[in-house]
JSON list of C-alpha atoms in Angstrom, two decimals:
[
{"chain": "A", "resi": 1, "resn": "ASP", "atom": "CA", "xyz": [-14.37, -4.27, -11.26]},
{"chain": "A", "resi": 2, "resn": "VAL", "atom": "CA", "xyz": [-12.02, -6.53, -13.14]},
{"chain": "A", "resi": 3, "resn": "LYS", "atom": "CA", "xyz": [-12.71, -10.18, -12.51]},
{"chain": "A", "resi": 4, "resn": "VAL", "atom": "CA", "xyz": [-10.09, -12.82, -13.15]},
{"chain": "A", "resi": 5, "resn": "THR", "atom": "CA", "xyz": [-11.28, -16.29, -12.22]},
{"chain": "A", "resi": 6, "resn": "GLN", "atom": "CA", "xyz": [-9.10, -19.33, -11.78]},
{"chain": "A", "resi": 7, "resn": "SER", "atom": "CA", "xyz": [-10.81, -22.69, -11.90]},
{"chain": "A", "resi": 8, "resn": "SER", "atom": "CA", "xyz": [-9.46, -24.13, -8.64]},
{"chain": "A", "resi": 9, "resn": "ARG", "atom": "CA", "xyz": [-8.11, -22.68, -5.39]},
{"chain": "A", "resi": 10, "resn": "TYR", "atom": "CA", "xyz": [-6.47, -25.94, -4.34]},
{"chain": "A", "resi": 11, "resn": "LEU", "atom": "CA", "xyz": [-5.46, -28.90, -6.47]},
{"chain": "A", "resi": 12, "resn": "VAL", "atom": "CA", "xyz": [-3.62, -32.12, -5.68]},
{"chain": "A", "resi": 13, "resn": "LYS", "atom": "CA", "xyz": [-2.26, -34.24, -8.52]},
{"chain": "A", "resi": 14, "resn": "ARG", "atom": "CA", "xyz": [0.16, -37.11, -8.96]},
{"chain": "A", "resi": 15, "resn": "THR", "atom": "CA", "xyz": [3.55, -37.17, -10.63]},
{"chain": "A", "resi": 16, "resn": "GLY", "atom": "CA", "xyz": [3.24, -37.79, -14.35]},
{"chain": "A", "resi": 17, "resn": "GLU", "atom": "CA", "xyz": [-0.36, -36.57, -14.65]},
{"chain": "A", "resi": 18, "resn": "LYS", "atom": "CA", "xyz": [-1.34, -33.98, -17.23]},
{"chain": "A", "resi": 19, "resn": "VAL", "atom": "CA", "xyz": [-2.72, -30.99, -15.35]},
{"chain": "A", "resi": 20, "resn": "PHE", "atom": "CA", "xyz": [-4.91, -28.18, -16.68]},
{"chain": "A", "resi": 21, "resn": "LEU", "atom": "CA", "xyz": [-5.24, -24.83, -14.94]},
{"chain": "A", "resi": 22, "resn": "GLU", "atom": "CA", "xyz": [-7.93, -22.57, -16.33]},
{"chain": "A", "resi": 23, "resn": "CYS", "atom": "CA", "xyz": [-8.22, -18.80, -16.18]},
{"chain": "A", "resi": 24, "resn": "VAL", "atom": "CA", "xyz": [-11.04, -16.58, -17.40]},
{"chain": "A", "resi": 25, "resn": "GLN", "atom": "CA", "xyz": [-11.25, -12.78, -17.40]},
{"chain": "A", "resi": 26, "resn": "ASP", "atom": "CA", "xyz": [-14.31, -10.67, -18.05]},
{"chain": "A", "resi": 27, "resn": "MET", "atom": "CA", "xyz": [-12.75, -7.33, -19.03]},
{"chain": "A", "resi": 28, "resn": "ASP", "atom": "CA", "xyz": [-11.92, -7.98, -22.68]},
{"chain": "A", "resi": 29, "resn": "HIS", "atom": "CA", "xyz": [-8.20, -7.70, -21.87]},
{"chain": "A", "resi": 30, "resn": "GLU", "atom": "CA", "xyz": [-5.79, -8.46, -24.69]},
{"chain": "A", "resi": 31, "resn": "ASN", "atom": "CA", "xyz": [-2.93, -9.64, -22.49]},
{"chain": "A", "resi": 32, "resn": "MET", "atom": "CA", "xyz": [-3.00, -12.66, -20.21]},
{"chain": "A", "resi": 33, "resn": "PHE", "atom": "CA", "xyz": [-0.20, -14.11, -18.10]},
{"chain": "A", "resi": 34, "resn": "TRP", "atom": "CA", "xyz": [0.66, -17.16, -16.04]},
{"chain": "A", "resi": 35, "resn": "TYR", "atom": "CA", "xyz": [3.05, -16.87, -13.11]},
{"chain": "A", "resi": 36, "resn": "ARG", "atom": "CA", "xyz": [4.21, -19.14, -10.37]},
{"chain": "A", "resi": 37, "resn": "GLN", "atom": "CA", "xyz": [5.16, -17.84, -6.96]},
{"chain": "A", "resi": 38, "resn": "ASP", "atom": "CA", "xyz": [7.48, -19.66, -4.58]},
{"chain": "A", "resi": 39, "resn": "PRO", "atom": "CA", "xyz": [8.89, -18.53, -1.20]},
{"chain": "A", "resi": 40, "resn": "GLY", "atom": "CA", "xyz": [12.01, -16.46, -1.66]},
{"chain": "A", "resi": 41, "resn": "LEU", "atom": "CA", "xyz": [11.73, -16.44, -5.45]},
{"chain": "A", "resi": 42, "resn": "GLY", "atom": "CA", "xyz": [8.88, -14.01, -6.00]},
{"chain": "A", "resi": 43, "resn": "LEU", "atom": "CA", "xyz": [6.66, -14.04, -9.07]},
{"chain": "A", "resi": 44, "resn": "ARG", "atom": "CA", "xyz": [8.13, -15.72, -12.13]},
{"chain": "A", "resi": 45, "resn": "LEU", "atom": "CA", "xyz": [6.56, -15.47, -15.56]},
{"chain": "A", "resi": 46, "resn": "ILE", "atom": "CA", "xyz": [5.83, -18.82, -17.21]},
{"chain": "A", "resi": 47, "resn": "TYR", "atom": "CA", "xyz": [3.97, -17.88, -20.39]},
{"chain": "A", "resi": 48, "resn": "PHE", "atom": "CA", "xyz": [1.97, -14.97, -21.70]},
{"chain": "A", "resi": 49, "resn": "SER", "atom": "CA", "xyz": [-0.37, -14.20, -24.54]},
{"chain": "A", "resi": 50, "resn": "TYR", "atom": "CA", "xyz": [-1.13, -10.85, -26.18]},
{"chain": "A", "resi": 51, "resn": "ASP", "atom": "CA", "xyz": [-3.85, -12.05, -28.50]},
{"chain": "A", "resi": 52, "resn": "VAL", "atom": "CA", "xyz": [-6.04, -15.03, -29.28]},
{"chain": "A", "resi": 53, "resn": "LYS", "atom": "CA", "xyz": [-3.96, -18.00, -30.42]},
{"chain": "A", "resi": 54, "resn": "MET", "atom": "CA", "xyz": [-0.77, -16.07, -29.69]},
{"chain": "A", "resi": 55, "resn": "LYS", "atom": "CA", "xyz": [1.56, -17.30, -26.97]},
{"chain": "A", "resi": 56, "resn": "GLU", "atom": "CA", "xyz": [5.06, -16.45, -25.90]},
{"chain": "A", "resi": 57, "resn": "LYS", "atom": "CA", "xyz": [7.46, -18.03, -23.44]},
{"chain": "A", "resi": 58, "resn": "GLY", "atom": "CA", "xyz": [8.25, -16.21, -20.25]},
{"chain": "A", "resi": 59, "resn": "ASP", "atom": "CA", "xyz": [11.24, -16.81, -17.99]},
{"chain": "A", "resi": 60, "resn": "ILE", "atom": "CA", "xyz": [10.50, -20.40, -16.94]},
{"chain": "A", "resi": 61, "resn": "PRO", "atom": "CA", "xyz": [8.44, -22.16, -19.65]},
{"chain": "A", "resi": 62, "resn": "GLU", "atom": "CA", "xyz": [10.04, -25.60, -19.33]},
{"chain": "A", "resi": 63, "resn": "GLY", "atom": "CA", "xyz": [7.52, -28.29, -18.47]},
{"chain": "A", "resi": 64, "resn": "TYR", "atom": "CA", "xyz": [4.54, -26.08, -19.31]},
{"chain": "A", "resi": 65, "resn": "SER", "atom": "CA", "xyz": [2.43, -25.20, -22.30]},
{"chain": "A", "resi": 66, "resn": "VAL", "atom": "CA", "xyz": [-0.51, -22.84, -22.78]},
{"chain": "A", "resi": 67, "resn": "SER", "atom": "CA", "xyz": [-3.60, -22.45, -24.89]},
{"chain": "A", "resi": 68, "resn": "ARG", "atom": "CA", "xyz": [-5.59, -19.35, -25.82]},
{"chain": "A", "resi": 69, "resn": "GLU", "atom": "CA", "xyz": [-8.44, -20.28, -28.11]},
{"chain": "A", "resi": 70, "resn": "LYS", "atom": "CA", "xyz": [-10.72, -17.48, -26.91]},
{"chain": "A", "resi": 71, "resn": "LYS", "atom": "CA", "xyz": [-9.84, -13.98, -25.79]},
{"chain": "A", "resi": 72, "resn": "GLU", "atom": "CA", "xyz": [-11.24, -14.41, -22.31]},
{"chain": "A", "resi": 73, "resn": "ARG", "atom": "CA", "xyz": [-9.63, -17.76, -21.51]},
{"chain": "A", "resi": 74, "resn": "PHE", "atom": "CA", "xyz": [-5.98, -18.70, -20.99]},
{"chain": "A", "resi": 75, "resn": "SER", "atom": "CA", "xyz": [-5.10, -22.25, -19.96]},
{"chain": "A", "resi": 76, "resn": "LEU", "atom": "CA", "xyz": [-1.86, -23.49, -18.43]},
{"chain": "A", "resi": 77, "resn": "ILE", "atom": "CA", "xyz": [-0.95, -27.11, -19.03]},
{"chain": "A", "resi": 78, "resn": "LEU", "atom": "CA", "xyz": [1.56, -29.18, -17.12]},
{"chain": "A", "resi": 79, "resn": "GLU", "atom": "CA", "xyz": [2.39, -31.86, -19.65]},
{"chain": "A", "resi": 80, "resn": "SER", "atom": "CA", "xyz": [3.72, -34.39, -17.12]},
{"chain": "A", "resi": 81, "resn": "ALA", "atom": "CA", "xyz": [3.54, -33.04, -13.60]},
{"chain": "A", "resi": 82, "resn": "SER", "atom": "CA", "xyz": [6.60, -33.27, -11.40]},
{"chain": "A", "resi": 83, "resn": "THR", "atom": "CA", "xyz": [7.08, -32.55, -7.71]},
{"chain": "A", "resi": 84, "resn": "ASN", "atom": "CA", "xyz": [9.13, -29.41, -8.47]},
{"chain": "A", "resi": 85, "resn": "GLN", "atom": "CA", "xyz": [6.01, -27.93, -10.03]},
{"chain": "A", "resi": 86, "resn": "THR", "atom": "CA", "xyz": [4.31, -27.77, -6.64]},
{"chain": "A", "resi": 87, "resn": "SER", "atom": "CA", "xyz": [3.63, -24.06, -6.29]},
{"chain": "A", "resi": 88, "resn": "MET", "atom": "CA", "xyz": [1.13, -21.22, -6.21]},
{"chain": "A", "resi": 89, "resn": "TYR", "atom": "CA", "xyz": [0.01, -20.43, -9.76]},
{"chain": "A", "resi": 90, "resn": "LEU", "atom": "CA", "xyz": [-1.34, -16.98, -10.55]},
{"chain": "A", "resi": 91, "resn": "CYS", "atom": "CA", "xyz": [-3.13, -15.84, -13.67]},
{"chain": "A", "resi": 92, "resn": "ALA", "atom": "CA", "xyz": [-3.25, -12.15, -14.58]},
{"chain": "A", "resi": 93, "resn": "SER", "atom": "CA", "xyz": [-4.65, -10.00, -17.37]},
{"chain": "A", "resi": 94, "resn": "SER", "atom": "CA", "xyz": [-4.23, -6.45, -18.62]},
{"chain": "A", "resi": 95, "resn": "PHE", "atom": "CA", "xyz": [-5.16, -4.11, -21.43]},
{"chain": "A", "resi": 96, "resn": "SER", "atom": "CA", "xyz": [-2.72, -3.48, -24.22]},
{"chain": "A", "resi": 97, "resn": "ARG", "atom": "CA", "xyz": [-2.76, 0.24, -24.86]},
{"chain": "A", "resi": 98, "resn": "GLY", "atom": "CA", "xyz": [0.70, 0.67, -26.28]},
{"chain": "A", "resi": 99, "resn": "THR", "atom": "CA", "xyz": [1.76, 3.04, -23.55]},
{"chain": "A", "resi": 100, "resn": "GLY", "atom": "CA", "xyz": [3.14, 0.47, -21.13]},
{"chain": "A", "resi": 101, "resn": "ASN", "atom": "CA", "xyz": [1.12, 1.95, -18.31]},
{"chain": "A", "resi": 102, "resn": "GLN", "atom": "CA", "xyz": [-1.20, -0.97, -17.72]},
{"chain": "A", "resi": 103, "resn": "PRO", "atom": "CA", "xyz": [-1.39, -2.71, -14.36]},
{"chain": "A", "resi": 104, "resn": "GLN", "atom": "CA", "xyz": [-2.16, -6.40, -14.26]},
{"chain": "A", "resi": 105, "resn": "HIS", "atom": "CA", "xyz": [-5.11, -7.85, -12.38]},
{"chain": "A", "resi": 106, "resn": "PHE", "atom": "CA", "xyz": [-4.72, -11.21, -10.73]},
{"chain": "A", "resi": 107, "resn": "GLY", "atom": "CA", "xyz": [-6.94, -14.18, -10.08]},
{"chain": "A", "resi": 108, "resn": "ASP", "atom": "CA", "xyz": [-7.15, -15.73, -6.61]},
{"chain": "A", "resi": 109, "resn": "GLY", "atom": "CA", "xyz": [-4.41, -18.21, -7.39]},
{"chain": "A", "resi": 110, "resn": "THR", "atom": "CA", "xyz": [-4.28, -22.01, -7.49]},
{"chain": "A", "resi": 111, "resn": "ARG", "atom": "CA", "xyz": [-2.24, -23.86, -4.89]},
{"chain": "A", "resi": 112, "resn": "LEU", "atom": "CA", "xyz": [-1.06, -26.94, -6.75]},
{"chain": "A", "resi": 113, "resn": "SER", "atom": "CA", "xyz": [0.53, -29.87, -4.96]},
{"chain": "A", "resi": 114, "resn": "ILE", "atom": "CA", "xyz": [2.16, -32.65, -6.95]},
{"chain": "A", "resi": 115, "resn": "LEU", "atom": "CA", "xyz": [2.60, -35.86, -4.98]},
{"chain": "B", "resi": 1, "resn": "ARG", "atom": "CA", "xyz": [22.00, -6.84, -11.10]},
{"chain": "B", "resi": 2, "resn": "LYS", "atom": "CA", "xyz": [18.42, -7.74, -10.25]},
{"chain": "B", "resi": 3, "resn": "GLU", "atom": "CA", "xyz": [15.82, -5.85, -12.23]},
{"chain": "B", "resi": 4, "resn": "VAL", "atom": "CA", "xyz": [13.78, -4.72, -9.22]},
{"chain": "B", "resi": 5, "resn": "GLU", "atom": "CA", "xyz": [15.29, -4.84, -5.75]},
{"chain": "B", "resi": 6, "resn": "GLN", "atom": "CA", "xyz": [13.56, -4.42, -2.43]},
{"chain": "B", "resi": 7, "resn": "ASP", "atom": "CA", "xyz": [14.55, -4.91, 1.18]},
{"chain": "B", "resi": 8, "resn": "PRO", "atom": "CA", "xyz": [12.62, -8.06, 2.15]},
{"chain": "B", "resi": 9, "resn": "GLY", "atom": "CA", "xyz": [12.20, -6.92, 5.78]},
{"chain": "B", "resi": 10, "resn": "PRO", "atom": "CA", "xyz": [10.32, -7.69, 7.88]},
{"chain": "B", "resi": 11, "resn": "PHE", "atom": "CA", "xyz": [9.65, -4.16, 9.02]},
{"chain": "B", "resi": 12, "resn": "ASN", "atom": "CA", "xyz": [8.08, -4.26, 12.48]},
{"chain": "B", "resi": 13, "resn": "VAL", "atom": "CA", "xyz": [6.28, -0.98, 13.10]},
{"chain": "B", "resi": 14, "resn": "PRO", "atom": "CA", "xyz": [3.98, 0.14, 15.93]},
{"chain": "B", "resi": 15, "resn": "GLU", "atom": "CA", "xyz": [0.42, 1.05, 15.04]},
{"chain": "B", "resi": 16, "resn": "GLY", "atom": "CA", "xyz": [0.08, 4.74, 14.21]},
{"chain": "B", "resi": 17, "resn": "ALA", "atom": "CA", "xyz": [3.66, 5.17, 13.08]},
{"chain": "B", "resi": 18, "resn": "THR", "atom": "CA", "xyz": [4.86, 6.27, 9.66]},
{"chain": "B", "resi": 19, "resn": "VAL", "atom": "CA", "xyz": [6.81, 3.76, 7.62]},
{"chain": "B", "resi": 20, "resn": "ALA", "atom": "CA", "xyz": [8.62, 4.12, 4.32]},
{"chain": "B", "resi": 21, "resn": "PHE", "atom": "CA", "xyz": [10.32, 1.68, 2.02]},
{"chain": "B", "resi": 22, "resn": "ASN", "atom": "CA", "xyz": [12.11, 2.01, -1.26]},
{"chain": "B", "resi": 23, "resn": "CYS", "atom": "CA", "xyz": [12.91, -0.11, -4.23]},
{"chain": "B", "resi": 24, "resn": "THR", "atom": "CA", "xyz": [15.44, 0.31, -7.01]},
{"chain": "B", "resi": 25, "resn": "TYR", "atom": "CA", "xyz": [15.09, -0.72, -10.64]},
{"chain": "B", "resi": 26, "resn": "SER", "atom": "CA", "xyz": [17.77, -1.38, -13.22]},
{"chain": "B", "resi": 27, "resn": "ASN", "atom": "CA", "xyz": [16.12, -0.50, -16.54]},
{"chain": "B", "resi": 28, "resn": "SER", "atom": "CA", "xyz": [16.44, 3.23, -17.12]},
{"chain": "B", "resi": 29, "resn": "ALA", "atom": "CA", "xyz": [13.93, 2.99, -19.98]},
{"chain": "B", "resi": 30, "resn": "SER", "atom": "CA", "xyz": [11.13, 1.90, -17.65]},
{"chain": "B", "resi": 31, "resn": "GLN", "atom": "CA", "xyz": [8.06, 4.09, -17.96]},
{"chain": "B", "resi": 32, "resn": "SER", "atom": "CA", "xyz": [5.42, 2.70, -15.61]},
{"chain": "B", "resi": 33, "resn": "PHE", "atom": "CA", "xyz": [5.64, 1.95, -11.93]},
{"chain": "B", "resi": 34, "resn": "PHE", "atom": "CA", "xyz": [3.25, 0.45, -9.43]},
{"chain": "B", "resi": 35, "resn": "TRP", "atom": "CA", "xyz": [2.95, -0.72, -5.85]},
{"chain": "B", "resi": 36, "resn": "TYR", "atom": "CA", "xyz": [1.02, -3.91, -5.23]},
{"chain": "B", "resi": 37, "resn": "ARG", "atom": "CA", "xyz": [-0.04, -5.32, -1.90]},
{"chain": "B", "resi": 38, "resn": "GLN", "atom": "CA", "xyz": [-0.13, -9.06, -1.20]},
{"chain": "B", "resi": 39, "resn": "ASP", "atom": "CA", "xyz": [-1.68, -10.59, 1.90]},
{"chain": "B", "resi": 40, "resn": "CYS", "atom": "CA", "xyz": [-0.51, -13.97, 3.13]},
{"chain": "B", "resi": 41, "resn": "ARG", "atom": "CA", "xyz": [-1.62, -16.76, 0.77]},
{"chain": "B", "resi": 42, "resn": "LYS", "atom": "CA", "xyz": [-3.59, -14.33, -1.39]},
{"chain": "B", "resi": 43, "resn": "GLU", "atom": "CA", "xyz": [-3.07, -12.82, -4.82]},
{"chain": "B", "resi": 44, "resn": "PRO", "atom": "CA", "xyz": [-1.25, -9.49, -5.39]},
{"chain": "B", "resi": 45, "resn": "LYS", "atom": "CA", "xyz": [-3.60, -6.52, -5.63]},
{"chain": "B", "resi": 46, "resn": "LEU", "atom": "CA", "xyz": [-2.85, -3.14, -7.16]},
{"chain": "B", "resi": 47, "resn": "LEU", "atom": "CA", "xyz": [-2.32, -0.58, -4.42]},
{"chain": "B", "resi": 48, "resn": "MET", "atom": "CA", "xyz": [-1.42, 2.43, -6.54]},
{"chain": "B", "resi": 49, "resn": "SER", "atom": "CA", "xyz": [0.35, 3.58, -9.65]},
{"chain": "B", "resi": 50, "resn": "VAL", "atom": "CA", "xyz": [3.42, 5.79, -9.22]},
{"chain": "B", "resi": 51, "resn": "TYR", "atom": "CA", "xyz": [3.55, 9.00, -11.23]},
{"chain": "B", "resi": 52, "resn": "SER", "atom": "CA", "xyz": [6.56, 11.15, -12.02]},
{"chain": "B", "resi": 53, "resn": "SER", "atom": "CA", "xyz": [5.32, 14.05, -9.90]},
{"chain": "B", "resi": 54, "resn": "GLY", "atom": "CA", "xyz": [4.53, 11.80, -6.95]},
{"chain": "B", "resi": 55, "resn": "ASN", "atom": "CA", "xyz": [1.03, 10.93, -5.88]},
{"chain": "B", "resi": 56, "resn": "GLU", "atom": "CA", "xyz": [-1.02, 10.37, -2.79]},
{"chain": "B", "resi": 57, "resn": "ASP", "atom": "CA", "xyz": [-3.96, 8.14, -2.00]},
{"chain": "B", "resi": 58, "resn": "GLY", "atom": "CA", "xyz": [-5.22, 8.66, 1.52]},
{"chain": "B", "resi": 59, "resn": "ARG", "atom": "CA", "xyz": [-2.49, 7.58, 3.92]},
{"chain": "B", "resi": 60, "resn": "PHE", "atom": "CA", "xyz": [-0.28, 6.31, 1.10]},
{"chain": "B", "resi": 61, "resn": "THR", "atom": "CA", "xyz": [2.23, 8.41, -0.83]},
{"chain": "B", "resi": 62, "resn": "ALA", "atom": "CA", "xyz": [4.32, 7.15, -3.73]},
{"chain": "B", "resi": 63, "resn": "GLN", "atom": "CA", "xyz": [7.37, 8.89, -5.13]},
{"chain": "B", "resi": 64, "resn": "LEU", "atom": "CA", "xyz": [9.52, 8.26, -8.18]},
{"chain": "B", "resi": 65, "resn": "ASN", "atom": "CA", "xyz": [13.12, 9.36, -8.61]},
{"chain": "B", "resi": 66, "resn": "ARG", "atom": "CA", "xyz": [14.09, 8.66, -12.21]},
{"chain": "B", "resi": 67, "resn": "ALA", "atom": "CA", "xyz": [17.64, 9.98, -11.89]},
{"chain": "B", "resi": 68, "resn": "SER", "atom": "CA", "xyz": [18.45, 7.53, -9.11]},
{"chain": "B", "resi": 69, "resn": "GLN", "atom": "CA", "xyz": [16.05, 4.87, -10.38]},
{"chain": "B", "resi": 70, "resn": "TYR", "atom": "CA", "xyz": [14.16, 4.31, -7.19]},
{"chain": "B", "resi": 71, "resn": "ILE", "atom": "CA", "xyz": [10.56, 4.31, -6.08]},
{"chain": "B", "resi": 72, "resn": "SER", "atom": "CA", "xyz": [9.29, 4.84, -2.57]},
{"chain": "B", "resi": 73, "resn": "LEU", "atom": "CA", "xyz": [6.11, 4.14, -0.64]},
{"chain": "B", "resi": 74, "resn": "LEU", "atom": "CA", "xyz": [5.19, 6.04, 2.51]},
{"chain": "B", "resi": 75, "resn": "ILE", "atom": "CA", "xyz": [2.40, 4.89, 4.81]},
{"chain": "B", "resi": 76, "resn": "ARG", "atom": "CA", "xyz": [1.20, 7.38, 7.43]},
{"chain": "B", "resi": 77, "resn": "ASP", "atom": "CA", "xyz": [-0.77, 6.55, 10.57]},
{"chain": "B", "resi": 78, "resn": "SER", "atom": "CA", "xyz": [-0.28, 2.84, 9.98]},
{"chain": "B", "resi": 79, "resn": "LYS", "atom": "CA", "xyz": [-3.12, 0.44, 10.80]},
{"chain": "B", "resi": 80, "resn": "LEU", "atom": "CA", "xyz": [-3.01, -3.21, 11.80]},
{"chain": "B", "resi": 81, "resn": "SER", "atom": "CA", "xyz": [-4.69, -3.96, 8.47]},
{"chain": "B", "resi": 82, "resn": "ASP", "atom": "CA", "xyz": [-1.68, -2.54, 6.62]},
{"chain": "B", "resi": 83, "resn": "SER", "atom": "CA", "xyz": [0.29, -5.66, 7.56]},
{"chain": "B", "resi": 84, "resn": "ALA", "atom": "CA", "xyz": [1.13, -7.31, 4.25]},
{"chain": "B", "resi": 85, "resn": "THR", "atom": "CA", "xyz": [3.88, -7.73, 1.69]},
{"chain": "B", "resi": 86, "resn": "TYR", "atom": "CA", "xyz": [4.34, -4.74, -0.62]},
{"chain": "B", "resi": 87, "resn": "LEU", "atom": "CA", "xyz": [5.59, -5.48, -4.13]},
{"chain": "B", "resi": 88, "resn": "CYS", "atom": "CA", "xyz": [7.41, -2.89, -6.20]},
{"chain": "B", "resi": 89, "resn": "VAL", "atom": "CA", "xyz": [6.54, -3.30, -9.87]},
{"chain": "B", "resi": 90, "resn": "VAL", "atom": "CA", "xyz": [8.07, -1.85, -13.03]},
{"chain": "B", "resi": 91, "resn": "ASN", "atom": "CA", "xyz": [6.94, -2.21, -16.63]},
{"chain": "B", "resi": 92, "resn": "MET", "atom": "CA", "xyz": [8.93, -4.12, -19.22]},
{"chain": "B", "resi": 93, "resn": "VAL", "atom": "CA", "xyz": [8.42, -4.84, -22.90]},
{"chain": "B", "resi": 94, "resn": "LEU", "atom": "CA", "xyz": [7.98, -8.51, -23.65]},
{"chain": "B", "resi": 95, "resn": "ARG", "atom": "CA", "xyz": [8.38, -10.47, -26.89]},
{"chain": "B", "resi": 96, "resn": "GLY", "atom": "CA", "xyz": [5.98, -9.26, -29.52]},
{"chain": "B", "resi": 97, "resn": "GLY", "atom": "CA", "xyz": [5.90, -5.82, -27.94]},
{"chain": "B", "resi": 98, "resn": "ALA", "atom": "CA", "xyz": [3.43, -6.87, -25.26]},
{"chain": "B", "resi": 99, "resn": "ASP", "atom": "CA", "xyz": [3.25, -4.87, -22.05]},
{"chain": "B", "resi": 100, "resn": "GLY", "atom": "CA", "xyz": [4.70, -6.83, -19.18]},
{"chain": "B", "resi": 101, "resn": "LEU", "atom": "CA", "xyz": [5.65, -6.17, -15.57]},
{"chain": "B", "resi": 102, "resn": "THR", "atom": "CA", "xyz": [8.68, -7.06, -13.48]},
{"chain": "B", "resi": 103, "resn": "PHE", "atom": "CA", "xyz": [7.87, -7.70, -9.83]},
{"chain": "B", "resi": 104, "resn": "GLY", "atom": "CA", "xyz": [10.17, -7.20, -6.88]},
{"chain": "B", "resi": 105, "resn": "LYS", "atom": "CA", "xyz": [10.17, -9.96, -4.29]},
{"chain": "B", "resi": 106, "resn": "GLY", "atom": "CA", "xyz": [8.37, -7.73, -1.83]},
{"chain": "B", "resi": 107, "resn": "THR", "atom": "CA", "xyz": [8.89, -6.03, 1.51]},
{"chain": "B", "resi": 108, "resn": "HIS", "atom": "CA", "xyz": [7.12, -7.66, 4.45]},
{"chain": "B", "resi": 109, "resn": "LEU", "atom": "CA", "xyz": [5.45, -5.17, 6.80]},
{"chain": "B", "resi": 110, "resn": "ILE", "atom": "CA", "xyz": [4.12, -6.07, 10.24]},
{"chain": "B", "resi": 111, "resn": "ILE", "atom": "CA", "xyz": [2.12, -3.47, 12.16]},
{"chain": "B", "resi": 112, "resn": "GLN", "atom": "CA", "xyz": [2.16, -4.20, 15.87]},
{"chain": "B", "resi": 113, "resn": "PRO", "atom": "CA", "xyz": [-0.56, -3.12, 18.31]}
]
């Protein structure tokens, strides 16, 4: 079974803090993704990476950055946390087979509260 | 037009009934389609892929209509444990040619005893 592990299930931070969310997958997947999910808005793509050291902006990258130094690990960074970044953060990974027919597998999610 | 549209529900259905919901997608070039299930406060989990000829997995049947650009999910003999939000998902090509997915906002299903 695919295993995607996020470092924390629940996290509380203060406004202005730098926040790191870690994600590790054990299936040698090329692609990794960070989403946030908010009520009524569904899943929104923040950043993704299709290879080590490669990163691309998703739909809502403002206020975030990412790091992919190793294939299995994809980190999301909130440079200066703000209250509007309170959300459920989901990491996902998938194979890149060139056919487009690759589902994504999600971690358990991190519920982040910014006070 | 939204890329993937679903009726948010909720659909309230008695246990044992058959329930069906659809979703529509806007990109006619889409090639891959999936249904995910998401329980309250949990992560989305892949329920099934959707193939052009339609496919079945136990009580679940998925259909694809490319001409009309919609996907359906049918659940027969519904169980209380089927209560969840069902996400319709369509592939998209991201920057750099990476495989990405577009998620619908989900249809909320409640199975009542």
